[in-house]
Amino acid sequence: MSQVLILTPPFTQLNTPYPATAYLKGYLNTLGIKSAQADLGINVINKLFTKSGLSRLFDNVTEENVVGDNAKRIWLLKDEYIAQVDRVMNYLKELTVDEAQLLVNSNVLPESGRFSHLNDEIEAFGTMGLLDRAKHYCTLFLDDLSDFIIEVVDANFGFSRYAERIGRSASSFDEIYSNLNKPLTLVEQLLIEELSGLMLRSNPELVLISVPFPGNLFSAFRIGQWLKANYSDVKISMGGGFVNTELRDLSDARVFEFCDFITLDDGEMPIRCLWEYLKGQREVSQLKRTFLCQKEEVHYLDGAEELDVHINQIGTPDYSDVEWGKYISVLEVANPMFRLWSDGQWLKLTLAHGCYWGKCAFCDGSLDYIGRYQPCKVDIITDRMEALMKQTGKRGFHFVDEAAPPALLKDLALEILRRKLNVVWWTNIRFEKNFTADLCLLLKQSGCIAVAGGLEVASARVLKMINKGVSIEQVINVTSNLSQAGIMIHAYLMYGFPTQTAQETIDSLEVVRQLFELGVVNSGFWHQFALTAHSPVGLNAHKYNVEITKGLGGTFAINDLEFVDKQGTTHALYSEGLKKALYNYMHGVGFDFPLSDWFEFKVPRTTLPPGLLEGYLNNRVVVKDDSRVLWLGHGVSTHFFMKKKGKKQVEMAELTLVSTKSHLVITTKVRLGKWLVNTLKHASFTQRKLVTFRMLQEDYEDNKLGDFDVFIGSYTFSKLKESGLIIV
């Protein structure tokens, strides 16, 4: 029995839970409110993709509705799909060598349209291991079934979304409302069956529905619709990412036929206020950022005096009742960065509320989730990591920040190393100059395997308009630092920003080509610029020579806006060519092709020289006096001996520096050797005492060891760096 039930509607990810429910459950724990959470999406997937589920699906299909060639093949092979689906699902939950051998080296799995390019894909995967190849086969098996479901059974279906088209840019509630009055599809029937059982087990007083994306919206309303009809005493509140960005100007009272409340922005304090109101401990006027319907009119109430809960006080996310065994890891493409989104189970944490930069012209910086920057204390972050590792037995973390601050990442990496946490992690960053080669080495040693960052439009003029705060020169040097440290890099790429010309689009592609040719970026994805109501461009369209033509003034969702770019090119024309070029570059081919070969129409020649980015690469490091000196090695042994120099015997020191991957020997004069041993001891990452670059210089000079600048440029210092001495 739970007081509060927190739901994620179908569908989000197959491999790992969306974190909103765990975050809210963790906060409710701090208030002593008993709660339960459920990912109804993964529950439905596990109900549908079974022998009984597929039998039910095919029983609901009449042969005359099976029209397409691919659907016909699947229909004829339906008994084989039913026979093998449990094997596929079990393998994607737990990989085994014996099962992989059977899946890859036999005719066990039926093959339809998704297998048609299998040989090309296997070649792209290169030396993919047996387990991965079997995982890929199983993924294609499910994709074939998904295609059949979409074509014949339910056009709204998708493994990571449901009825997304209806939810996207729905300025009017009419279409959603109309579809909610239609009979349930098979997928929706499965959803309601799962929900019914869950309600019987939990019997909550309040149901919270998180709606992170447009692809969760319709099923959220289906949930609300059924709860209203069957549990009229239970109160329903909706919130989440989609709500926070799209429903800020909600005025359609029909929405509240499916819920009682809608809250905006961070959910912790609004939910606390809502709970106190439902318990008679607070007046309705004292709710926080909450919509409700009174006398058939929508009202927005924000009279609570309490501030939002600081990120330090939100509690540790609670995954205790997550059904990890239901999640499956799929493998669609060879790209190692893309795998992180669909493969493996990741614990989600946030390092800081909001974005420390928060100035990008295309981003919703006016909204609280980006605009209010609030970092979490590093000891609290690592405490939460340890608690989650103990609770779940997992050690992979995805820090879901808009852009993780480099200073906070530095402190986090040090604390991970000090606590000897055996973790793997990845996050989003800005490609800014503070990601030096030494900082990247520190991040790698702490468990960082990958970062994703926005390169956006790789044009100097447009980057300045976007206010990204980075230059192409910075990007090439930062990505080089990251890649040399062994950290994978994904680049978010954008085309179609207002006033962007055809020439700038082609020049951006040339920058991307050079990044991949140099091997400093592993993957990327092109997004066409989308104008949102809460971005600087949306709020000040005239400054960007843009005319908004549709999207404002709706009674339901307001976010994505249609617009006319009065100055730029027809950006949609470039989509296919840009993506085709990128696909080839990610596979290491096509670098010598003229850029025009990727397009079906005439495009301008690039104005950039082929070696531009390589020329930007430099090893210049500006070391600040307050930069921290750290030694990441694990031990020093010293041996003193006499060495003949001319007619004199001179005592020398031999230092053996040990790290996890190296074993270096440095021979120095005794005085310098003893100073180095003492310095490395105090600069060790295990020590909390701060050793700055200025302190290092002063101590060197106080010990009268010579010219510090000469020492910094010496062979001895280069060997120290090689052994793990970094300056960050």
XYZ file of C-alpha atoms in Angstrom:
728
model
C 0.000 0.000 0.000
C 1.407 3.394 -0.992
C 0.215 6.904 -0.411
C 1.574 8.091 -3.766
C 2.022 6.204 -7.049
C 4.460 7.710 -9.588
C 4.092 6.578 -13.198
C 6.031 6.848 -16.447
C 3.575 6.330 -19.357
C 4.532 4.377 -22.496
C 7.074 4.704 -24.014
C 10.562 5.973 -23.176
C 13.656 3.728 -23.087
C 13.908 -0.035 -23.351
C 17.227 -0.389 -21.543
C 16.962 1.780 -18.445
C 14.275 3.627 -16.470
C 13.556 7.294 -17.046
C 14.743 8.947 -13.805
C 11.849 11.279 -12.897
C 9.993 8.679 -10.827
C 13.125 7.699 -8.876
C 13.931 11.374 -8.245
C 10.437 12.088 -6.899
C 10.363 8.925 -4.818
C 13.692 9.935 -3.295
C 12.297 13.342 -2.338
C 9.083 11.876 -0.912
C 11.281 9.665 1.272
C 12.663 12.829 2.897
C 9.088 13.837 3.781
C 8.174 10.431 5.157
C 5.571 9.875 2.404
C 5.355 6.269 1.250
C 5.416 5.930 -2.527
C 5.720 3.408 -5.333
C 6.901 3.860 -8.917
C 6.284 2.034 -12.160
C 7.446 2.274 -15.761
C 4.261 1.266 -17.556
C 6.090 1.393 -20.861
C 8.506 -1.425 -20.062
C 5.642 -3.345 -18.461
C 3.628 -3.162 -21.682
C 6.651 -4.204 -23.764
C 7.109 -7.248 -21.540
C 3.422 -8.091 -21.858
C 3.286 -7.667 -25.636
C 6.538 -9.362 -26.651
C 5.809 -12.794 -25.231
C 4.267 -15.926 -26.743
C 0.887 -15.059 -25.283
C 1.204 -11.380 -26.206
C 2.108 -12.034 -29.848
C -0.568 -14.721 -30.113
C -3.071 -12.162 -28.949
C -1.707 -9.599 -31.384
C -1.926 -11.904 -34.416
C -5.388 -13.083 -33.318
C -6.533 -9.458 -33.564
C -5.369 -9.217 -37.188
C -7.455 -10.212 -40.179
C -5.514 -11.353 -43.236
C -7.210 -8.862 -45.589
C -5.663 -6.004 -43.537
C -2.158 -7.295 -44.200
C -1.220 -5.393 -47.355
C 2.501 -4.640 -47.572
C 4.983 -7.271 -48.753
C 6.972 -7.129 -45.522
C 3.820 -7.410 -43.399
C 2.652 -10.366 -45.494
C 5.934 -12.192 -44.882
C 5.666 -11.631 -41.129
C 2.040 -12.776 -41.219
C 3.037 -16.010 -42.935
C 5.826 -16.514 -40.384
C 3.713 -15.554 -37.381
C 4.059 -18.962 -35.750
C 7.858 -18.638 -35.895
C 7.740 -15.178 -34.361
C 5.516 -16.476 -31.564
C 7.825 -19.433 -30.997
C 11.017 -17.370 -30.775
C 9.956 -14.132 -29.052
C 10.596 -15.360 -25.494
C 14.064 -16.531 -26.508
C 14.830 -13.106 -28.002
C 13.559 -11.173 -24.975
C 15.415 -13.408 -22.532
C 18.648 -12.996 -24.471
C 18.334 -9.192 -24.543
C 17.951 -9.272 -20.759
C 20.881 -11.594 -20.131
C 23.488 -12.369 -22.774
C 24.839 -15.915 -22.823
C 27.423 -17.443 -25.148
C 25.510 -20.659 -25.802
C 22.344 -18.822 -26.791
C 24.348 -16.364 -28.903
C 25.896 -19.251 -30.854
C 22.439 -20.576 -31.688
C 20.991 -17.173 -32.604
C 23.855 -16.277 -34.952
C 24.807 -19.602 -36.476
C 21.428 -21.140 -37.248
C 18.110 -20.355 -38.880
C 16.303 -20.003 -35.566
C 15.082 -16.430 -36.011
C 12.652 -15.531 -38.789
C 13.972 -12.676 -40.920
C 11.983 -9.941 -42.626
C 12.662 -6.446 -43.932
C 15.030 -5.251 -41.228
C 17.470 -8.055 -42.101
C 17.747 -6.998 -45.750
C 20.897 -4.934 -45.134
C 22.371 -7.282 -42.573
C 25.587 -7.983 -44.468
C 26.302 -4.271 -44.888
C 25.618 -3.689 -41.212
C 27.846 -6.545 -40.104
C 30.642 -5.121 -42.269
C 30.104 -1.754 -40.594
C 30.328 -3.435 -37.201
C 33.693 -4.814 -38.164
C 34.994 -7.316 -35.648
C 31.807 -7.307 -33.601
C 31.863 -10.033 -30.990
C 29.523 -12.983 -30.899
C 27.360 -11.612 -28.086
C 26.901 -8.278 -29.825
C 26.089 -9.890 -33.149
C 23.376 -11.975 -31.528
C 22.076 -8.871 -29.783
C 21.902 -7.112 -33.143
C 19.974 -10.032 -34.683
C 17.499 -9.950 -31.796
C 17.081 -6.196 -32.209
C 16.258 -6.622 -35.897
C 13.741 -9.338 -34.971
C 11.930 -6.885 -32.680
C 12.183 -4.082 -35.248
C 10.459 -6.298 -37.826
C 7.631 -6.906 -35.379
C 7.436 -3.206 -34.628
C 7.075 -2.461 -38.347
C 4.230 -4.984 -38.535
C 2.467 -3.465 -35.526
C 2.704 0.043 -36.961
C 1.471 -1.007 -40.405
C -1.309 -3.374 -39.387
C -2.233 -3.056 -35.702
C -1.483 0.370 -34.204
C 0.053 3.227 -36.184
C 0.876 5.035 -32.929
C 3.312 2.353 -31.747
C 7.026 2.893 -31.295
C 9.533 1.311 -28.911
C 10.490 4.676 -27.404
C 7.324 6.696 -28.117
C 3.594 6.348 -28.494
C 1.359 8.605 -30.589
C 4.197 11.104 -30.786
C 2.717 12.847 -33.825
C -0.440 13.668 -31.871
C 1.541 15.045 -28.949
C 4.037 17.092 -30.918
C 3.110 20.741 -31.411
C -0.495 20.186 -30.297
C -1.514 23.832 -29.904
C -5.115 22.606 -29.756
C -6.403 19.767 -27.580
C -8.985 18.811 -30.229
C -7.124 15.931 -31.904
C -6.004 14.401 -28.622
C -9.522 14.723 -27.218
C -11.014 13.133 -30.315
C -8.608 10.188 -30.172
C -9.285 9.688 -26.470
C -12.907 9.043 -27.369
C -11.965 6.240 -29.757
C -11.809 2.563 -28.700
C -8.608 1.312 -27.096
C -6.022 -0.219 -29.380
C -4.412 -3.512 -28.375
C -1.366 -1.656 -27.024
C -3.641 0.583 -24.957
C -5.571 -2.448 -23.687
C -2.301 -3.910 -22.421
C -1.509 -0.582 -20.773
C -4.835 -0.542 -18.925
C -4.417 -4.166 -17.825
C -1.028 -3.305 -16.337
C -2.424 -0.168 -14.710
C -5.374 -2.071 -13.244
C -3.132 -4.601 -11.536
C -0.846 -1.883 -10.275
C -3.701 0.076 -8.717
C -4.970 -3.031 -6.917
C -1.512 -3.643 -5.453
C -0.675 -0.068 -4.455
C -4.087 1.521 -3.708
C -2.713 5.103 -3.687
C -4.370 8.355 -2.678
C -2.465 10.386 -5.280
C -1.154 9.363 -8.703
C 1.664 11.404 -10.243
C 2.138 10.985 -13.995
C 5.465 12.117 -15.444
C 5.243 13.249 -19.086
C 8.825 13.798 -20.277
C 8.258 13.766 -24.057
C 5.524 14.179 -26.679
C 5.628 10.405 -27.098
C 4.349 9.940 -23.526
C 1.528 12.459 -23.671
C -1.350 10.514 -25.210
C -0.836 7.455 -23.019
C -0.669 9.747 -19.975
C -4.176 10.911 -20.828
C -5.286 7.310 -21.405
C -4.082 6.535 -17.884
C -5.919 9.528 -16.481
C -9.065 8.632 -18.402
C -9.179 5.111 -16.951
C -8.386 6.281 -13.415
C -11.178 8.864 -13.559
C -13.649 6.181 -14.636
C -12.542 3.550 -12.127
C -10.909 5.354 -9.177
C -12.796 8.631 -8.918
C -11.561 9.260 -5.357
C -7.889 9.114 -6.386
C -6.355 12.457 -7.302
C -4.217 12.718 -10.439
C -1.428 15.196 -11.141
C 0.680 15.517 -14.273
C 4.113 17.072 -14.636
C 7.436 16.480 -16.370
C 9.530 17.833 -19.219
C 6.805 18.082 -21.858
C 4.433 19.783 -19.432
C 7.114 22.232 -18.292
C 7.922 23.413 -21.801
C 4.625 23.035 -23.663
C 1.731 23.624 -21.243
C 2.732 26.867 -19.566
C -0.217 28.751 -21.074
C -2.806 26.000 -20.719
C -6.424 27.209 -20.870
C -8.471 24.276 -22.252
C -10.684 22.989 -19.418
C -11.224 19.636 -21.178
C -7.720 18.610 -20.101
C -9.000 18.305 -16.537
C -11.422 15.563 -17.488
C -8.296 13.364 -17.328
C -6.426 14.814 -14.344
C -6.971 17.082 -11.345
C -3.733 19.052 -11.281
C -0.840 19.970 -13.564
C 2.388 21.234 -12.012
C 5.233 23.116 -13.697
C 9.019 22.992 -13.383
C 10.766 21.161 -10.519
C 8.156 18.862 -9.026
C 9.402 18.562 -5.451
C 7.900 21.652 -3.823
C 4.682 21.716 -5.928
C 4.027 18.087 -4.961
C 4.724 18.767 -1.300
C 2.279 21.682 -1.394
C -0.276 19.568 -3.262
C 0.007 16.749 -0.719
C -0.462 19.193 2.159
C -3.505 20.665 0.417
C -5.052 17.224 -0.057
C -4.435 16.525 3.642
C -6.160 19.753 4.677
C -2.901 21.357 5.823
C -2.820 24.125 3.204
C -5.287 26.372 1.396
C -5.753 25.879 -2.327
C -4.443 29.398 -2.915
C -1.120 28.303 -1.408
C -0.338 25.724 -4.079
C 2.880 26.181 -6.060
C 2.992 26.460 -9.868
C -0.177 24.394 -10.218
C -3.008 24.413 -12.759
C -6.460 23.203 -11.764
C -10.003 23.637 -13.034
C -12.609 25.497 -10.987
C -16.102 26.207 -12.301
C -15.070 25.017 -15.780
C -12.203 27.509 -15.946
C -8.494 26.789 -15.767
C -6.672 28.598 -12.959
C -2.963 28.859 -12.276
C -2.089 29.026 -8.573
C 1.340 29.988 -7.263
C 0.744 31.444 -3.815
C 3.122 29.215 -1.858
C 5.782 31.178 0.005
C 8.261 28.291 0.089
C 11.225 28.369 -2.266
C 12.077 25.431 -4.480
C 13.983 22.585 -2.875
C 17.731 23.039 -3.282
C 19.427 20.266 -5.233
C 21.393 19.393 -2.091
C 18.126 18.649 -0.251
C 16.113 16.699 -2.837
C 17.274 13.352 -1.462
C 18.875 10.382 -3.154
C 16.932 8.943 -6.106
C 15.235 5.731 -5.032
C 15.317 2.815 -7.490
C 14.369 0.230 -4.853
C 11.150 -0.899 -6.543
C 12.363 -0.608 -10.147
C 11.972 -3.924 -11.983
C 15.420 -3.984 -13.558
C 14.902 -7.484 -14.906
C 12.279 -6.232 -17.364
C 14.625 -3.889 -19.241
C 16.306 -5.018 -22.437
C 19.446 -3.782 -24.144
C 19.176 -3.446 -27.903
C 21.854 -2.877 -30.521
C 20.815 -1.165 -33.739
C 24.013 0.507 -34.955
C 27.722 -0.063 -34.554
C 28.436 3.442 -33.291
C 29.784 3.058 -29.721
C 28.335 6.409 -28.615
C 24.844 5.630 -29.919
C 24.927 2.415 -27.905
C 24.990 4.350 -24.640
C 21.411 5.521 -25.230
C 19.994 2.059 -25.920
C 22.372 -0.449 -24.384
C 23.143 -1.055 -20.723
C 21.417 0.025 -17.528
C 22.356 3.465 -16.276
C 21.662 5.168 -12.969
C 20.697 8.774 -13.676
C 21.961 11.628 -11.494
C 22.129 15.403 -11.865
C 25.272 17.306 -10.916
C 23.712 20.759 -11.063
C 20.268 22.217 -11.529
C 20.128 24.290 -14.703
C 22.909 25.238 -17.085
C 26.001 27.126 -15.943
C 26.160 28.801 -19.372
C 22.476 29.256 -20.158
C 22.977 31.735 -23.014
C 22.476 29.707 -26.205
C 19.994 31.432 -28.526
C 18.227 28.199 -29.537
C 17.787 26.879 -25.985
C 14.877 27.406 -23.565
C 17.042 29.448 -21.216
C 14.098 31.490 -19.972
C 12.670 28.396 -18.280
C 13.587 27.415 -14.746
C 15.107 24.028 -15.567
C 17.848 25.780 -17.539
C 17.886 29.339 -16.239
C 18.333 28.662 -12.494
C 21.836 27.297 -12.049
C 22.459 25.522 -8.760
C 25.375 23.076 -8.368
C 25.218 20.170 -5.957
C 27.960 19.627 -3.396
C 30.420 17.010 -4.558
C 30.322 15.032 -1.319
C 26.519 14.801 -1.639
C 26.815 13.623 -5.250
C 29.281 10.892 -4.335
C 27.220 9.915 -1.271
C 24.268 9.433 -3.623
C 26.408 7.414 -6.016
C 27.511 5.088 -3.228
C 23.950 4.723 -1.942
C 22.648 3.841 -5.411
C 25.436 1.343 -6.042
C 24.592 -0.367 -2.769
C 20.854 -0.312 -3.500
C 20.983 -1.547 -7.097
C 24.288 -3.384 -7.465
C 24.977 -1.260 -10.552
C 27.897 1.100 -11.137
C 27.136 2.865 -14.409
C 26.059 6.510 -14.119
C 24.647 8.917 -16.660
C 24.811 12.504 -15.416
C 21.875 14.084 -17.206
C 22.892 17.742 -16.914
C 22.271 20.213 -19.709
C 26.033 20.806 -19.640
C 28.204 19.547 -16.800
C 30.483 22.314 -15.440
C 34.202 21.463 -15.821
C 35.081 22.719 -12.328
C 32.432 20.482 -10.783
C 33.547 17.530 -12.905
C 37.118 18.046 -11.698
C 36.082 17.918 -8.045
C 33.782 14.970 -8.697
C 36.534 13.008 -10.429
C 38.883 13.600 -7.497
C 36.297 12.490 -4.965
C 35.552 9.343 -6.991
C 39.263 8.514 -6.979
C 39.675 9.278 -3.269
C 36.746 7.035 -2.358
C 38.013 4.374 -4.764
C 34.597 4.075 -6.392
C 34.633 1.553 -9.201
C 32.274 3.415 -11.541
C 31.685 4.173 -15.203
C 30.056 7.448 -16.209
C 29.201 9.787 -19.081
C 27.572 13.176 -19.461
C 26.910 16.260 -21.607
C 29.410 19.129 -21.803
C 30.233 22.322 -23.649
C 33.429 22.131 -25.698
C 35.006 24.941 -23.739
C 38.665 25.721 -23.125
C 38.683 24.548 -19.489
C 38.650 20.950 -20.708
C 42.434 20.815 -20.874
C 44.408 17.692 -21.688
C 45.191 17.179 -18.003
C 41.578 17.577 -16.903
C 40.506 15.041 -19.529
C 43.063 12.566 -18.173
C 41.650 13.076 -14.675
C 38.088 12.521 -15.870
C 39.111 9.363 -17.705
C 40.861 7.951 -14.654
C 37.728 8.512 -12.564
C 35.626 6.414 -14.951
C 34.467 8.798 -17.682
C 33.944 6.888 -20.911
C 32.093 9.399 -23.083
C 30.777 12.926 -23.431
C 28.245 14.532 -25.736
C 28.512 18.184 -26.623
C 26.992 20.743 -28.913
C 29.118 21.838 -31.841
C 25.886 23.115 -33.423
C 26.537 25.216 -36.552
C 30.266 25.026 -37.223
C 30.451 28.536 -38.655
C 32.197 31.392 -36.860
C 29.472 33.946 -37.654
C 26.584 31.674 -36.726
C 28.312 30.394 -33.582
C 28.551 34.006 -32.472
C 24.848 34.538 -33.208
C 23.981 31.392 -31.285
C 26.014 32.713 -28.356
C 27.483 29.292 -27.748
C 30.577 30.755 -26.146
C 32.967 28.471 -28.028
C 34.985 28.786 -31.216
C 35.885 26.168 -33.799
C 39.493 26.400 -32.622
C 38.382 25.581 -29.074
C 36.271 22.682 -30.286
C 39.108 21.007 -32.171
C 41.497 21.334 -29.229
C 39.001 20.133 -26.616
C 37.882 17.168 -28.709
C 41.533 16.336 -29.305
C 42.190 16.441 -25.541
C 39.219 14.197 -24.852
C 40.002 11.679 -27.579
C 43.675 11.442 -26.572
C 42.519 10.663 -23.038
C 40.423 7.813 -24.442
C 37.010 9.436 -23.959
C 34.424 8.931 -26.726
C 32.831 12.079 -28.155
C 29.402 12.672 -29.669
C 28.734 16.005 -31.371
C 25.291 17.556 -31.629
C 25.180 19.308 -35.005
C 22.656 21.865 -36.196
C 21.674 23.259 -39.551
C 19.067 25.808 -40.451
C 19.690 28.466 -37.817
C 18.065 31.765 -38.880
C 20.046 33.668 -41.536
C 22.373 30.689 -42.124
C 23.374 30.654 -45.782
C 24.039 27.753 -48.118
C 27.725 28.621 -48.009
C 27.775 28.420 -44.204
C 25.985 25.074 -44.281
C 28.577 23.592 -46.633
C 31.434 25.114 -44.647
C 29.939 23.554 -41.493
C 29.961 20.180 -43.216
C 33.620 20.699 -44.098
C 34.411 21.337 -40.424
C 32.591 18.126 -39.524
C 34.489 16.222 -42.224
C 37.817 17.405 -40.840
C 36.840 16.538 -37.247
C 36.122 12.948 -38.227
C 39.126 12.698 -40.531
C 41.373 13.776 -37.652
C 39.709 11.172 -35.447
C 38.782 13.587 -32.668
C 35.017 12.932 -32.826
C 33.409 9.481 -32.751
C 29.820 10.234 -33.661
C 27.390 13.012 -34.398
C 23.818 13.794 -35.302
C 22.377 16.578 -37.439
C 19.318 18.376 -36.069
C 17.411 20.932 -38.103
C 16.937 24.084 -36.042
C 13.572 24.162 -34.288
C 12.204 27.457 -33.029
C 10.784 27.234 -29.518
C 8.681 29.820 -27.751
C 10.923 30.093 -24.689
C 14.277 30.518 -26.450
C 15.955 33.876 -27.103
C 15.088 33.482 -30.806
C 11.444 32.760 -29.998
C 11.234 35.651 -27.549
C 13.041 38.114 -29.854
C 12.318 36.834 -33.356
C 12.857 40.223 -35.017
C 16.492 40.275 -33.873
C 17.121 37.123 -35.885
C 15.219 38.245 -38.978
C 12.539 35.615 -38.347
C 8.779 35.864 -38.780
C 6.721 33.507 -36.599
C 3.799 32.203 -38.655
C 2.167 29.586 -36.408
C 2.267 28.146 -32.910
C 1.472 31.061 -30.619
C -1.898 31.662 -29.021
C -3.013 28.045 -28.600
C -5.125 26.815 -25.705
C -3.092 23.660 -25.114
C 0.592 23.219 -26.005
C 2.798 26.142 -26.996
C 6.459 25.514 -27.715
C 7.472 24.548 -31.263
C 6.792 27.484 -33.575
C 6.562 27.617 -37.344
C 8.515 30.469 -38.883
C 9.900 32.037 -42.018
C 13.620 32.737 -42.244
C 13.688 35.963 -44.240
C 17.372 35.795 -45.099
C 18.724 32.228 -44.983
C 18.547 29.388 -47.454
C 15.910 26.646 -47.799
C 17.411 24.544 -45.057
C 15.293 21.378 -45.396
C 16.893 20.695 -48.792
C 20.211 19.914 -47.121
C 18.928 17.339 -44.626
C 19.489 14.143 -46.590
C 22.929 15.131 -47.906
C 24.218 16.203 -44.505
C 23.056 12.982 -42.885
C 24.448 10.835 -45.702
C 27.859 12.491 -45.405
C 27.868 12.134 -41.620
C 26.961 8.440 -41.796
C 29.953 7.788 -44.044
C 32.333 9.887 -41.953
C 31.294 7.982 -38.814
C 32.309 4.789 -40.600
C 35.646 6.256 -41.639
C 34.939 6.575 -45.347
C 34.226 9.308 -47.868
C 36.720 11.872 -46.598
C 38.159 12.354 -50.067
C 34.775 12.826 -51.743
C 33.894 16.365 -52.863
C 31.186 17.709 -50.540
C 28.941 18.199 -53.551
C 28.756 14.402 -54.011
C 26.480 14.095 -50.983
C 23.760 16.270 -52.495
C 21.349 15.801 -55.395
C 21.543 19.479 -56.343
C 24.243 22.041 -56.895
C 25.872 23.379 -53.729
C 28.646 25.951 -53.288
C 32.233 24.843 -52.813
C 33.596 25.117 -49.309
C 35.673 28.197 -48.598
C 37.687 26.399 -45.911
C 41.131 24.908 -46.624
C 41.415 21.130 -46.062
C 43.973 21.446 -43.247
C 42.222 24.214 -41.329
C 41.413 22.286 -38.155
C 44.756 20.525 -38.003
C 46.346 23.971 -38.105
C 44.231 24.999 -35.115
C 45.629 22.166 -33.009
C 48.121 23.404 -30.476
C 49.754 22.279 -27.273
C 49.590 25.678 -25.636
C 48.492 25.393 -22.027
C 47.941 28.512 -19.986
C 48.562 27.459 -16.409
C 47.004 29.700 -13.770
C 48.713 30.257 -10.438
C 45.736 28.747 -8.611
C 45.611 25.648 -10.822
C 45.816 22.480 -8.797
C 48.824 20.173 -9.039
C 47.895 16.505 -8.697
C 49.730 13.239 -8.993
C 47.546 10.331 -10.144
C 50.245 7.723 -9.591
C 50.146 5.126 -6.836
C 53.614 4.842 -5.407
C 57.215 6.093 -5.366
C 60.292 4.125 -4.366
C 63.695 5.767 -3.994
C 67.157 4.326 -4.429
C 70.278 6.396 -3.674
C 73.606 5.601 -5.310
C 76.950 7.181 -6.103
C 77.786 8.167 -9.643
C 81.160 9.250 -10.898
C 81.216 12.641 -12.591
C 84.680 13.467 -13.730
C 86.937 12.889 -10.718
C 84.089 13.268 -8.212
C 81.576 10.821 -6.829
C 78.145 12.407 -6.816
C 75.214 10.997 -4.876
C 72.172 10.500 -7.088
C 68.564 9.505 -6.541
C 66.682 6.975 -8.635
C 62.909 7.382 -8.365
C 60.599 4.615 -9.526
C 57.121 6.006 -10.196
C 54.330 3.449 -10.320
C 50.882 3.944 -11.810
C 48.268 1.478 -13.006
C 49.671 1.487 -16.544
C 53.283 2.577 -16.249
C 56.496 1.981 -14.359
C 58.867 4.903 -14.914
C 62.356 5.511 -13.565
C 63.771 9.030 -13.136
C 67.355 9.728 -12.133
C 68.069 13.091 -10.488
C 70.367 14.774 -8.056
C 69.615 13.847 -4.465
C 68.220 17.206 -3.387
C 65.809 17.335 -6.322
C 64.901 13.669 -5.837
C 64.008 14.150 -2.188
C 61.974 17.257 -3.071
C 60.126 15.340 -5.769
C 59.243 12.496 -3.392
C 57.875 14.960 -0.849
C 56.026 16.940 -3.536
C 54.384 13.882 -5.079
C 53.295 12.738 -1.625
C 51.547 16.035 -0.903
C 50.137 16.340 -4.439
C 48.692 12.821 -4.450
C 45.021 12.637 -5.406
C 44.430 10.870 -2.085
C 45.289 14.062 -0.197
C 42.746 16.792 0.419
C 45.377 19.457 1.061
C 45.568 21.854 -1.874
C 48.821 22.158 -3.813
C 48.630 24.924 -6.393
C 50.980 25.657 -9.264
C 52.082 28.838 -7.482
C 52.811 26.887 -4.300
C 54.833 24.387 -6.341
C 56.923 27.168 -7.855
C 57.498 28.905 -4.522
C 58.504 25.665 -2.812
C 60.907 24.807 -5.644
C 62.535 28.233 -5.414
C 62.578 28.248 -1.591
C 64.547 25.008 -1.722
C 67.024 26.728 -4.077
C 66.688 24.030 -6.702
C 67.260 26.364 -9.640
C 65.228 28.112 -12.299
C 61.611 26.899 -12.086
C 60.887 27.696 -15.750
C 63.854 25.543 -16.782
C 62.551 22.732 -14.568
C 59.079 22.922 -16.140
C 60.631 22.491 -19.578
C 62.986 19.708 -18.533
C 63.071 16.014 -19.373
C 62.499 15.210 -15.695
C 59.269 17.191 -15.633
C 58.077 15.550 -18.848
C 58.615 12.133 -17.225
C 56.656 13.297 -14.180
C 53.799 14.238 -16.480
C 54.053 10.861 -18.138
C 53.786 9.164 -14.741
C 50.537 10.953 -13.898
C 51.379 14.484 -12.729
C 48.629 16.811 -13.934
C 47.794 20.485 -13.498
C 44.076 21.256 -13.466
